[in-house]
Amino acid sequence: MTTNLPSRELGTSGLKVSALGLGCMGMTAGYGPSDRGQSIAVLHEAVERGVNFFDTAEGYGPYANEELIGETLASVRSKVILATKFGYSYGIGGVRTGLDSRPENIRRVVEGCLQRLRTDVIDLFYQHRVDPKVPIEDVAGAVGDLVKQGKVRFFGLSEASAATLRRAHAVHPVAALQTEYSLWTREAEDEIFSTLEEIGAGFVAYSPLGRGFLTGTVDATTVFDPTDFRAGNPRFVGENREKNVQAVAVLGQLAKDRGITVAQLALAWVLAQKDWIVPIPGTRRVERLKENLAALDVRLSADEAAQIARVVAETGVTGPRYGAAVMAQIDR
């Protein structure tokens, strides 16, 4: 029987989603080999437990992730909110060749997304990364046209700066910004949060568990598959990993004192920051999905959340969240 989860509105957009969504990237990309059957089981279990917000992208594969989501959730399409992304170009064999948010590419991409997702409308259509070659006003205008045509319901941005958010919103309302945010990655608090409140947009927090580090399952002996991007991520290698394992152990003790897991503590902390923040932790295992959803039952007071933040500030996180090449693509 389907469980009713609490919902949250993304800003003042009118788009309401389950308070915890599901990031689906790892089911086909980024985190090494995956089992399709297990991923499908997670998707079905998520729906049964009341999750209705599913995050995918043209580039997660590419194409394979949208196909998986579209096929698996087709029978419950009316019950779920599908978010996907545009903004890259691909060459032979699906190799990513660069950014491309030209309006003509957006119009082409949306048709493929609709087909793969087996739907006639995309609920939330994000620009995956800001394209410096294309004025954001042109991007917002192109998505606005898709909204008028009934192919898209809401417009979103990912990893965009405050200035870009304002410029885009002036052309077409921005419903949500998706950016990395966790106890270990808090740059969005500096200016982004106030800008989102100003324009009435919500915040979708990806990697709220630090790409798995904040689950407490990564230690000095963990070996990542060569196709798992964490094998080369700065926070997961060498001395950085050693220091970060020690930092997570401190959080683990705080979680143990409350009788919860460190993942639940980390998710509860994100949820406690603003009522318009929706974390989208990803997983390929049903047991992890259940663990994550239990974080919705954890209530942190303002003092408790502040204490956790102080502990993290004291222990710190070592290493940037991405390598230099990826960081260079992030709008600032």
PDB file of N, CA and C in Angstrom, residues 211-292:
ATOM      1  N   ARG A 211      27.884  12.249  -1.992  1.00  0.00           N
ATOM      2  CA  ARG A 211      28.194  11.152  -2.919  1.00  0.00           C
ATOM      3  C   ARG A 211      28.481   9.847  -2.182  1.00  0.00           C
ATOM      4  N   GLY A 212      27.802   9.667  -1.066  1.00  0.00           N
ATOM      5  CA  GLY A 212      27.942   8.437  -0.312  1.00  0.00           C
ATOM      6  C   GLY A 212      28.874   8.537   0.868  1.00  0.00           C
ATOM      7  N   PHE A 213      29.703   9.583   0.922  1.00  0.00           N
ATOM      8  CA  PHE A 213      30.643   9.706   2.032  1.00  0.00           C
ATOM      9  C   PHE A 213      29.904   9.904   3.349  1.00  0.00           C
ATOM     10  N   LEU A 214      28.799  10.632   3.306  1.00  0.00           N
ATOM     11  CA  LEU A 214      28.049  10.929   4.528  1.00  0.00           C
ATOM     12  C   LEU A 214      27.090   9.804   4.916  1.00  0.00           C
ATOM     13  N   THR A 215      27.266   8.641   4.322  1.00  0.00           N
ATOM     14  CA  THR A 215      26.532   7.467   4.792  1.00  0.00           C
ATOM     15  C   THR A 215      27.348   6.709   5.829  1.00  0.00           C
ATOM     16  N   GLY A 216      28.627   7.060   5.952  1.00  0.00           N
ATOM     17  CA  GLY A 216      29.493   6.365   6.894  1.00  0.00           C
ATOM     18  C   GLY A 216      29.989   5.018   6.394  1.00  0.00           C
ATOM     19  N   THR A 217      29.782   4.739   5.105  1.00  0.00           N
ATOM     20  CA  THR A 217      30.173   3.430   4.566  1.00  0.00           C
ATOM     21  C   THR A 217      31.505   3.464   3.827  1.00  0.00           C
ATOM     22  N   VAL A 218      32.093   4.647   3.690  1.00  0.00           N
ATOM     23  CA  VAL A 218      33.379   4.769   3.004  1.00  0.00           C
ATOM     24  C   VAL A 218      34.490   4.803   4.051  1.00  0.00           C
ATOM     25  N   ASP A 219      35.498   3.959   3.859  1.00  0.00           N
ATOM     26  CA  ASP A 219      36.643   3.983   4.769  1.00  0.00           C
ATOM     27  C   ASP A 219      37.931   3.793   3.968  1.00  0.00           C
ATOM     28  N   ALA A 220      39.030   3.621   4.662  1.00  0.00           N
ATOM     29  CA  ALA A 220      40.326   3.533   3.998  1.00  0.00           C
ATOM     30  C   ALA A 220      40.437   2.316   3.088  1.00  0.00           C
ATOM     31  N   THR A 221      39.612   1.304   3.313  1.00  0.00           N
ATOM     32  CA  THR A 221      39.701   0.076   2.523  1.00  0.00           C
ATOM     33  C   THR A 221      38.763   0.052   1.325  1.00  0.00           C
ATOM     34  N   THR A 222      37.900   1.043   1.207  1.00  0.00           N
ATOM     35  CA  THR A 222      36.926   1.063   0.113  1.00  0.00           C
ATOM     36  C   THR A 222      37.632   1.184  -1.232  1.00  0.00           C
ATOM     37  N   VAL A 223      37.270   0.299  -2.146  1.00  0.00           N
ATOM     38  CA  VAL A 223      37.838   0.316  -3.496  1.00  0.00           C
ATOM     39  C   VAL A 223      36.716   0.637  -4.483  1.00  0.00           C
ATOM     40  N   PHE A 224      36.908   1.675  -5.265  1.00  0.00           N
ATOM     41  CA  PHE A 224      35.898   2.075  -6.242  1.00  0.00           C
ATOM     42  C   PHE A 224      36.229   1.500  -7.614  1.00  0.00           C
ATOM     43  N   ASP A 225      35.190   1.101  -8.324  1.00  0.00           N
ATOM     44  CA  ASP A 225      35.360   0.632  -9.690  1.00  0.00           C
ATOM     45  C   ASP A 225      35.974   1.758 -10.529  1.00  0.00           C
ATOM     46  N   PRO A 226      36.817   1.432 -11.500  1.00  0.00           N
ATOM     47  CA  PRO A 226      37.431   2.481 -12.333  1.00  0.00           C
ATOM     48  C   PRO A 226      36.415   3.368 -13.044  1.00  0.00           C
ATOM     49  N   THR A 227      35.194   2.852 -13.276  1.00  0.00           N
ATOM     50  CA  THR A 227      34.167   3.654 -13.941  1.00  0.00           C
ATOM     51  C   THR A 227      33.333   4.457 -12.953  1.00  0.00           C
ATOM     52  N   ASP A 228      33.638   4.355 -11.664  1.00  0.00           N
ATOM     53  CA  ASP A 228      32.991   5.145 -10.629  1.00  0.00           C
ATOM     54  C   ASP A 228      33.787   6.442 -10.489  1.00  0.00           C
ATOM     55  N   PHE A 229      33.140   7.583 -10.762  1.00  0.00           N
ATOM     56  CA  PHE A 229      33.902   8.831 -10.800  1.00  0.00           C
ATOM     57  C   PHE A 229      34.515   9.189  -9.449  1.00  0.00           C
ATOM     58  N   ARG A 230      34.032   8.570  -8.379  1.00  0.00           N
ATOM     59  CA  ARG A 230      34.622   8.842  -7.072  1.00  0.00           C
ATOM     60  C   ARG A 230      36.051   8.322  -6.965  1.00  0.00           C
ATOM     61  N   ALA A 231      36.432   7.402  -7.854  1.00  0.00           N
ATOM     62  CA  ALA A 231      37.801   6.879  -7.842  1.00  0.00           C
ATOM     63  C   ALA A 231      38.822   7.986  -8.067  1.00  0.00           C
ATOM     64  N   GLY A 232      38.377   9.081  -8.686  1.00  0.00           N
ATOM     65  CA  GLY A 232      39.274  10.205  -8.913  1.00  0.00           C
ATOM     66  C   GLY A 232      38.793  11.506  -8.315  1.00  0.00           C
ATOM     67  N   ASN A 233      37.678  11.459  -7.579  1.00  0.00           N
ATOM     68  CA  ASN A 233      37.152  12.680  -6.970  1.00  0.00           C
ATOM     69  C   ASN A 233      38.063  13.121  -5.833  1.00  0.00           C
ATOM     70  N   PRO A 234      38.395  14.416  -5.751  1.00  0.00           N
ATOM     71  CA  PRO A 234      39.358  14.891  -4.755  1.00  0.00           C
ATOM     72  C   PRO A 234      39.043  14.496  -3.316  1.00  0.00           C
ATOM     73  N   ARG A 235      37.800  14.427  -2.944  1.00  0.00           N
ATOM     74  CA  ARG A 235      37.457  14.129  -1.552  1.00  0.00           C
ATOM     75  C   ARG A 235      37.602  12.641  -1.211  1.00  0.00           C
ATOM     76  N   PHE A 236      37.760  11.817  -2.239  1.00  0.00           N
ATOM     77  CA  PHE A 236      37.773  10.366  -2.025  1.00  0.00           C
ATOM     78  C   PHE A 236      39.150   9.737  -2.226  1.00  0.00           C
ATOM     79  N   VAL A 237      40.171  10.549  -2.395  1.00  0.00           N
ATOM     80  CA  VAL A 237      41.482   9.979  -2.697  1.00  0.00           C
ATOM     81  C   VAL A 237      42.545  10.409  -1.688  1.00  0.00           C
ATOM     82  N   GLY A 238      43.513   9.525  -1.483  1.00  0.00           N
ATOM     83  CA  GLY A 238      44.703   9.835  -0.702  1.00  0.00           C
ATOM     84  C   GLY A 238      44.449  10.365   0.693  1.00  0.00           C
ATOM     85  N   GLU A 239      45.240  11.366   1.071  1.00  0.00           N
ATOM     86  CA  GLU A 239      45.139  11.951   2.397  1.00  0.00           C
ATOM     87  C   GLU A 239      43.780  12.612   2.620  1.00  0.00           C
ATOM     88  N   ASN A 240      43.198  13.134   1.548  1.00  0.00           N
ATOM     89  CA  ASN A 240      41.868  13.744   1.683  1.00  0.00           C
ATOM     90  C   ASN A 240      40.869  12.726   2.221  1.00  0.00           C
ATOM     91  N   ARG A 241      40.907  11.529   1.655  1.00  0.00           N
ATOM     92  CA  ARG A 241      39.969  10.498   2.108  1.00  0.00           C
ATOM     93  C   ARG A 241      40.225  10.160   3.581  1.00  0.00           C
ATOM     94  N   GLU A 242      41.467  10.020   3.954  1.00  0.00           N
ATOM     95  CA  GLU A 242      41.794   9.673   5.335  1.00  0.00           C
ATOM     96  C   GLU A 242      41.228  10.703   6.317  1.00  0.00           C
ATOM     97  N   LYS A 243      41.408  11.969   5.997  1.00  0.00           N
ATOM     98  CA  LYS A 243      40.908  13.030   6.874  1.00  0.00           C
ATOM     99  C   LYS A 243      39.382  13.063   6.892  1.00  0.00           C
ATOM    100  N   ASN A 244      38.767  12.836   5.729  1.00  0.00           N
ATOM    101  CA  ASN A 244      37.311  12.885   5.649  1.00  0.00           C
ATOM    102  C   ASN A 244      36.658  11.703   6.356  1.00  0.00           C
ATOM    103  N   VAL A 245      37.299  10.554   6.328  1.00  0.00           N
ATOM    104  CA  VAL A 245      36.793   9.404   7.081  1.00  0.00           C
ATOM    105  C   VAL A 245      36.749   9.744   8.575  1.00  0.00           C
ATOM    106  N   GLN A 246      37.774  10.404   9.062  1.00  0.00           N
ATOM    107  CA  GLN A 246      37.814  10.792  10.469  1.00  0.00           C
ATOM    108  C   GLN A 246      36.717  11.801  10.793  1.00  0.00           C
ATOM    109  N   ALA A 247      36.476  12.730   9.866  1.00  0.00           N
ATOM    110  CA  ALA A 247      35.428  13.731  10.080  1.00  0.00           C
ATOM    111  C   ALA A 247      34.047  13.078  10.142  1.00  0.00           C
ATOM    112  N   VAL A 248      33.807  12.113   9.257  1.00  0.00           N
ATOM    113  CA  VAL A 248      32.513  11.422   9.256  1.00  0.00           C
ATOM    114  C   VAL A 248      32.333  10.618  10.540  1.00  0.00           C
ATOM    115  N   ALA A 249      33.411  10.098  11.081  1.00  0.00           N
ATOM    116  CA  ALA A 249      33.318   9.340  12.338  1.00  0.00           C
ATOM    117  C   ALA A 249      32.776  10.208  13.462  1.00  0.00           C
ATOM    118  N   VAL A 250      33.132  11.472  13.461  1.00  0.00           N
ATOM    119  CA  VAL A 250      32.606  12.397  14.476  1.00  0.00           C
ATOM    120  C   VAL A 250      31.101  12.574  14.290  1.00  0.00           C
ATOM    121  N   LEU A 251      30.672  12.733  13.044  1.00  0.00           N
ATOM    122  CA  LEU A 251      29.237  12.821  12.767  1.00  0.00           C
ATOM    123  C   LEU A 251      28.533  11.521  13.150  1.00  0.00           C
ATOM    124  N   GLY A 252      29.221  10.414  12.915  1.00  0.00           N
ATOM    125  CA  GLY A 252      28.648   9.119  13.258  1.00  0.00           C
ATOM    126  C   GLY A 252      28.334   9.005  14.736  1.00  0.00           C
ATOM    127  N   GLN A 253      29.174   9.591  15.558  1.00  0.00           N
ATOM    128  CA  GLN A 253      28.928   9.552  16.996  1.00  0.00           C
ATOM    129  C   GLN A 253      27.705  10.379  17.354  1.00  0.00           C
ATOM    130  N   LEU A 254      27.547  11.541  16.712  1.00  0.00           N
ATOM    131  CA  LEU A 254      26.357  12.362  16.952  1.00  0.00           C
ATOM    132  C   LEU A 254      25.094  11.593  16.574  1.00  0.00           C
ATOM    133  N   ALA A 255      25.170  10.877  15.435  1.00  0.00           N
ATOM    134  CA  ALA A 255      24.018  10.097  14.983  1.00  0.00           C
ATOM    135  C   ALA A 255      23.726   8.958  15.953  1.00  0.00           C
ATOM    136  N   LYS A 256      24.770   8.289  16.397  1.00  0.00           N
ATOM    137  CA  LYS A 256      24.607   7.173  17.326  1.00  0.00           C
ATOM    138  C   LYS A 256      23.948   7.635  18.616  1.00  0.00           C
ATOM    139  N   ASP A 257      24.302   8.817  19.070  1.00  0.00           N
ATOM    140  CA  ASP A 257      23.721   9.366  20.293  1.00  0.00           C
ATOM    141  C   ASP A 257      22.213   9.570  20.154  1.00  0.00           C
ATOM    142  N   ARG A 258      21.764   9.791  18.915  1.00  0.00           N
ATOM    143  CA  ARG A 258      20.337   9.987  18.655  1.00  0.00           C
ATOM    144  C   ARG A 258      19.637   8.688  18.264  1.00  0.00           C
ATOM    145  N   GLY A 259      20.400   7.626  18.066  1.00  0.00           N
ATOM    146  CA  GLY A 259      19.808   6.364  17.659  1.00  0.00           C
ATOM    147  C   GLY A 259      19.451   6.309  16.196  1.00  0.00           C
ATOM    148  N   ILE A 260      20.167   7.072  15.366  1.00  0.00           N
ATOM    149  CA  ILE A 260      19.914   7.089  13.929  1.00  0.00           C
ATOM    150  C   ILE A 260      21.242   6.873  13.207  1.00  0.00           C
ATOM    151  N   THR A 261      21.178   6.731  11.884  1.00  0.00           N
ATOM    152  CA  THR A 261      22.399   6.566  11.107  1.00  0.00           C
ATOM    153  C   THR A 261      22.961   7.932  10.722  1.00  0.00           C
ATOM    154  N   VAL A 262      24.216   7.951  10.315  1.00  0.00           N
ATOM    155  CA  VAL A 262      24.813   9.225   9.911  1.00  0.00           C
ATOM    156  C   VAL A 262      24.131   9.758   8.655  1.00  0.00           C
ATOM    157  N   ALA A 263      23.674   8.890   7.767  1.00  0.00           N
ATOM    158  CA  ALA A 263      22.943   9.338   6.583  1.00  0.00           C
ATOM    159  C   ALA A 263      21.649  10.035   6.979  1.00  0.00           C
ATOM    160  N   GLN A 264      20.942   9.474   7.942  1.00  0.00           N
ATOM    161  CA  GLN A 264      19.698  10.091   8.404  1.00  0.00           C
ATOM    162  C   GLN A 264      19.954  11.428   9.069  1.00  0.00           C
ATOM    163  N   LEU A 265      21.057  11.520   9.804  1.00  0.00           N
ATOM    164  CA  LEU A 265      21.425  12.794  10.421  1.00  0.00           C
ATOM    165  C   LEU A 265      21.706  13.842   9.347  1.00  0.00           C
ATOM    166  N   ALA A 266      22.475  13.449   8.335  1.00  0.00           N
ATOM    167  CA  ALA A 266      22.842  14.385   7.279  1.00  0.00           C
ATOM    168  C   ALA A 266      21.620  14.858   6.487  1.00  0.00           C
ATOM    169  N   LEU A 267      20.704  13.948   6.185  1.00  0.00           N
ATOM    170  CA  LEU A 267      19.493  14.331   5.450  1.00  0.00           C
ATOM    171  C   LEU A 267      18.570  15.185   6.311  1.00  0.00           C
ATOM    172  N   ALA A 268      18.429  14.823   7.575  1.00  0.00           N
ATOM    173  CA  ALA A 268      17.583  15.606   8.479  1.00  0.00           C
ATOM    174  C   ALA A 268      18.116  17.023   8.611  1.00  0.00           C
ATOM    175  N   TRP A 269      19.425  17.160   8.605  1.00  0.00           N
ATOM    176  CA  TRP A 269      20.031  18.500   8.703  1.00  0.00           C
ATOM    177  C   TRP A 269      19.673  19.337   7.468  1.00  0.00           C
ATOM    178  N   VAL A 270      19.778  18.754   6.273  1.00  0.00           N
ATOM    179  CA  VAL A 270      19.422  19.484   5.058  1.00  0.00           C
ATOM    180  C   VAL A 270      17.952  19.884   5.085  1.00  0.00           C
ATOM    181  N   LEU A 271      17.101  18.956   5.465  1.00  0.00           N
ATOM    182  CA  LEU A 271      15.659  19.233   5.526  1.00  0.00           C
ATOM    183  C   LEU A 271      15.329  20.334   6.519  1.00  0.00           C
ATOM    184  N   ALA A 272      16.135  20.467   7.560  1.00  0.00           N
ATOM    185  CA  ALA A 272      15.865  21.453   8.613  1.00  0.00           C
ATOM    186  C   ALA A 272      16.257  22.871   8.223  1.00  0.00           C
ATOM    187  N   GLN A 273      16.985  23.034   7.132  1.00  0.00           N
ATOM    188  CA  GLN A 273      17.508  24.362   6.801  1.00  0.00           C
ATOM    189  C   GLN A 273      16.426  25.312   6.275  1.00  0.00           C
ATOM    190  N   LYS A 274      15.625  24.856   5.332  1.00  0.00           N
ATOM    191  CA  LYS A 274      14.549  25.664   4.746  1.00  0.00           C
ATOM    192  C   LYS A 274      13.415  24.723   4.359  1.00  0.00           C
ATOM    193  N   ASP A 275      12.181  25.210   4.464  1.00  0.00           N
ATOM    194  CA  ASP A 275      11.066  24.314   4.120  1.00  0.00           C
ATOM    195  C   ASP A 275      10.829  24.226   2.612  1.00  0.00           C
ATOM    196  N   TRP A 276      11.644  24.951   1.836  1.00  0.00           N
ATOM    197  CA  TRP A 276      11.531  24.851   0.381  1.00  0.00           C
ATOM    198  C   TRP A 276      12.744  24.127  -0.233  1.00  0.00           C
ATOM    199  N   ILE A 277      13.494  23.440   0.610  1.00  0.00           N
ATOM    200  CA  ILE A 277      14.593  22.611   0.132  1.00  0.00           C
ATOM    201  C   ILE A 277      14.122  21.160   0.030  1.00  0.00           C
ATOM    202  N   VAL A 278      14.398  20.530  -1.100  1.00  0.00           N
ATOM    203  CA  VAL A 278      14.051  19.118  -1.303  1.00  0.00           C
ATOM    204  C   VAL A 278      15.319  18.346  -1.672  1.00  0.00           C
ATOM    205  N   PRO A 279      15.824  17.509  -0.783  1.00  0.00           N
ATOM    206  CA  PRO A 279      17.001  16.688  -1.107  1.00  0.00           C
ATOM    207  C   PRO A 279      16.598  15.541  -2.039  1.00  0.00           C
ATOM    208  N   ILE A 280      17.535  15.162  -2.916  1.00  0.00           N
ATOM    209  CA  ILE A 280      17.265  14.038  -3.819  1.00  0.00           C
ATOM    210  C   ILE A 280      18.414  13.019  -3.734  1.00  0.00           C
ATOM    211  N   PRO A 281      18.578  12.370  -2.591  1.00  0.00           N
ATOM    212  CA  PRO A 281      19.644  11.371  -2.492  1.00  0.00           C
ATOM    213  C   PRO A 281      19.406  10.246  -3.494  1.00  0.00           C
ATOM    214  N   GLY A 282      20.484   9.761  -4.072  1.00  0.00           N
ATOM    215  CA  GLY A 282      20.377   8.651  -5.008  1.00  0.00           C
ATOM    216  C   GLY A 282      20.774   7.346  -4.342  1.00  0.00           C
ATOM    217  N   THR A 283      20.199   6.275  -4.806  1.00  0.00           N
ATOM    218  CA  THR A 283      20.596   4.951  -4.332  1.00  0.00           C
ATOM    219  C   THR A 283      20.177   3.899  -5.344  1.00  0.00           C
ATOM    220  N   ARG A 284      20.858   2.755  -5.284  1.00  0.00           N
ATOM    221  CA  ARG A 284      20.492   1.621  -6.131  1.00  0.00           C
ATOM    222  C   ARG A 284      20.121   0.418  -5.282  1.00  0.00           C
ATOM    223  N   ARG A 285      19.864   0.667  -4.007  1.00  0.00           N
ATOM    224  CA  ARG A 285      19.542  -0.421  -3.088  1.00  0.00           C
ATOM    225  C   ARG A 285      18.299  -0.076  -2.275  1.00  0.00           C
ATOM    226  N   VAL A 286      17.373  -1.003  -2.226  1.00  0.00           N
ATOM    227  CA  VAL A 286      16.113  -0.778  -1.527  1.00  0.00           C
ATOM    228  C   VAL A 286      16.344  -0.460  -0.055  1.00  0.00           C
ATOM    229  N   GLU A 287      17.290  -1.163   0.582  1.00  0.00           N
ATOM    230  CA  GLU A 287      17.517  -0.917   2.006  1.00  0.00           C
ATOM    231  C   GLU A 287      18.018   0.499   2.270  1.00  0.00           C
ATOM    232  N   ARG A 288      18.816   1.042   1.353  1.00  0.00           N
ATOM    233  CA  ARG A 288      19.279   2.418   1.502  1.00  0.00           C
ATOM    234  C   ARG A 288      18.140   3.403   1.292  1.00  0.00           C
ATOM    235  N   LEU A 289      17.254   3.097   0.359  1.00  0.00           N
ATOM    236  CA  LEU A 289      16.081   3.942   0.152  1.00  0.00           C
ATOM    237  C   LEU A 289      15.263   4.033   1.431  1.00  0.00           C
ATOM    238  N   LYS A 290      15.016   2.910   2.055  1.00  0.00           N
ATOM    239  CA  LYS A 290      14.243   2.892   3.296  1.00  0.00           C
ATOM    240  C   LYS A 290      14.946   3.695   4.389  1.00  0.00           C
ATOM    241  N   GLU A 291      16.260   3.525   4.475  1.00  0.00           N
ATOM    242  CA  GLU A 291      17.036   4.264   5.472  1.00  0.00           C
ATOM    243  C   GLU A 291      16.911   5.768   5.240  1.00  0.00           C
ATOM    244  N   ASN A 292      17.040   6.179   3.993  1.00  0.00           N
ATOM    245  CA  ASN A 292      16.951   7.608   3.675  1.00  0.00           C
ATOM    246  C   ASN A 292      15.582   8.183   4.006  1.00  0.00           C
TER     247      ASN A 292
END
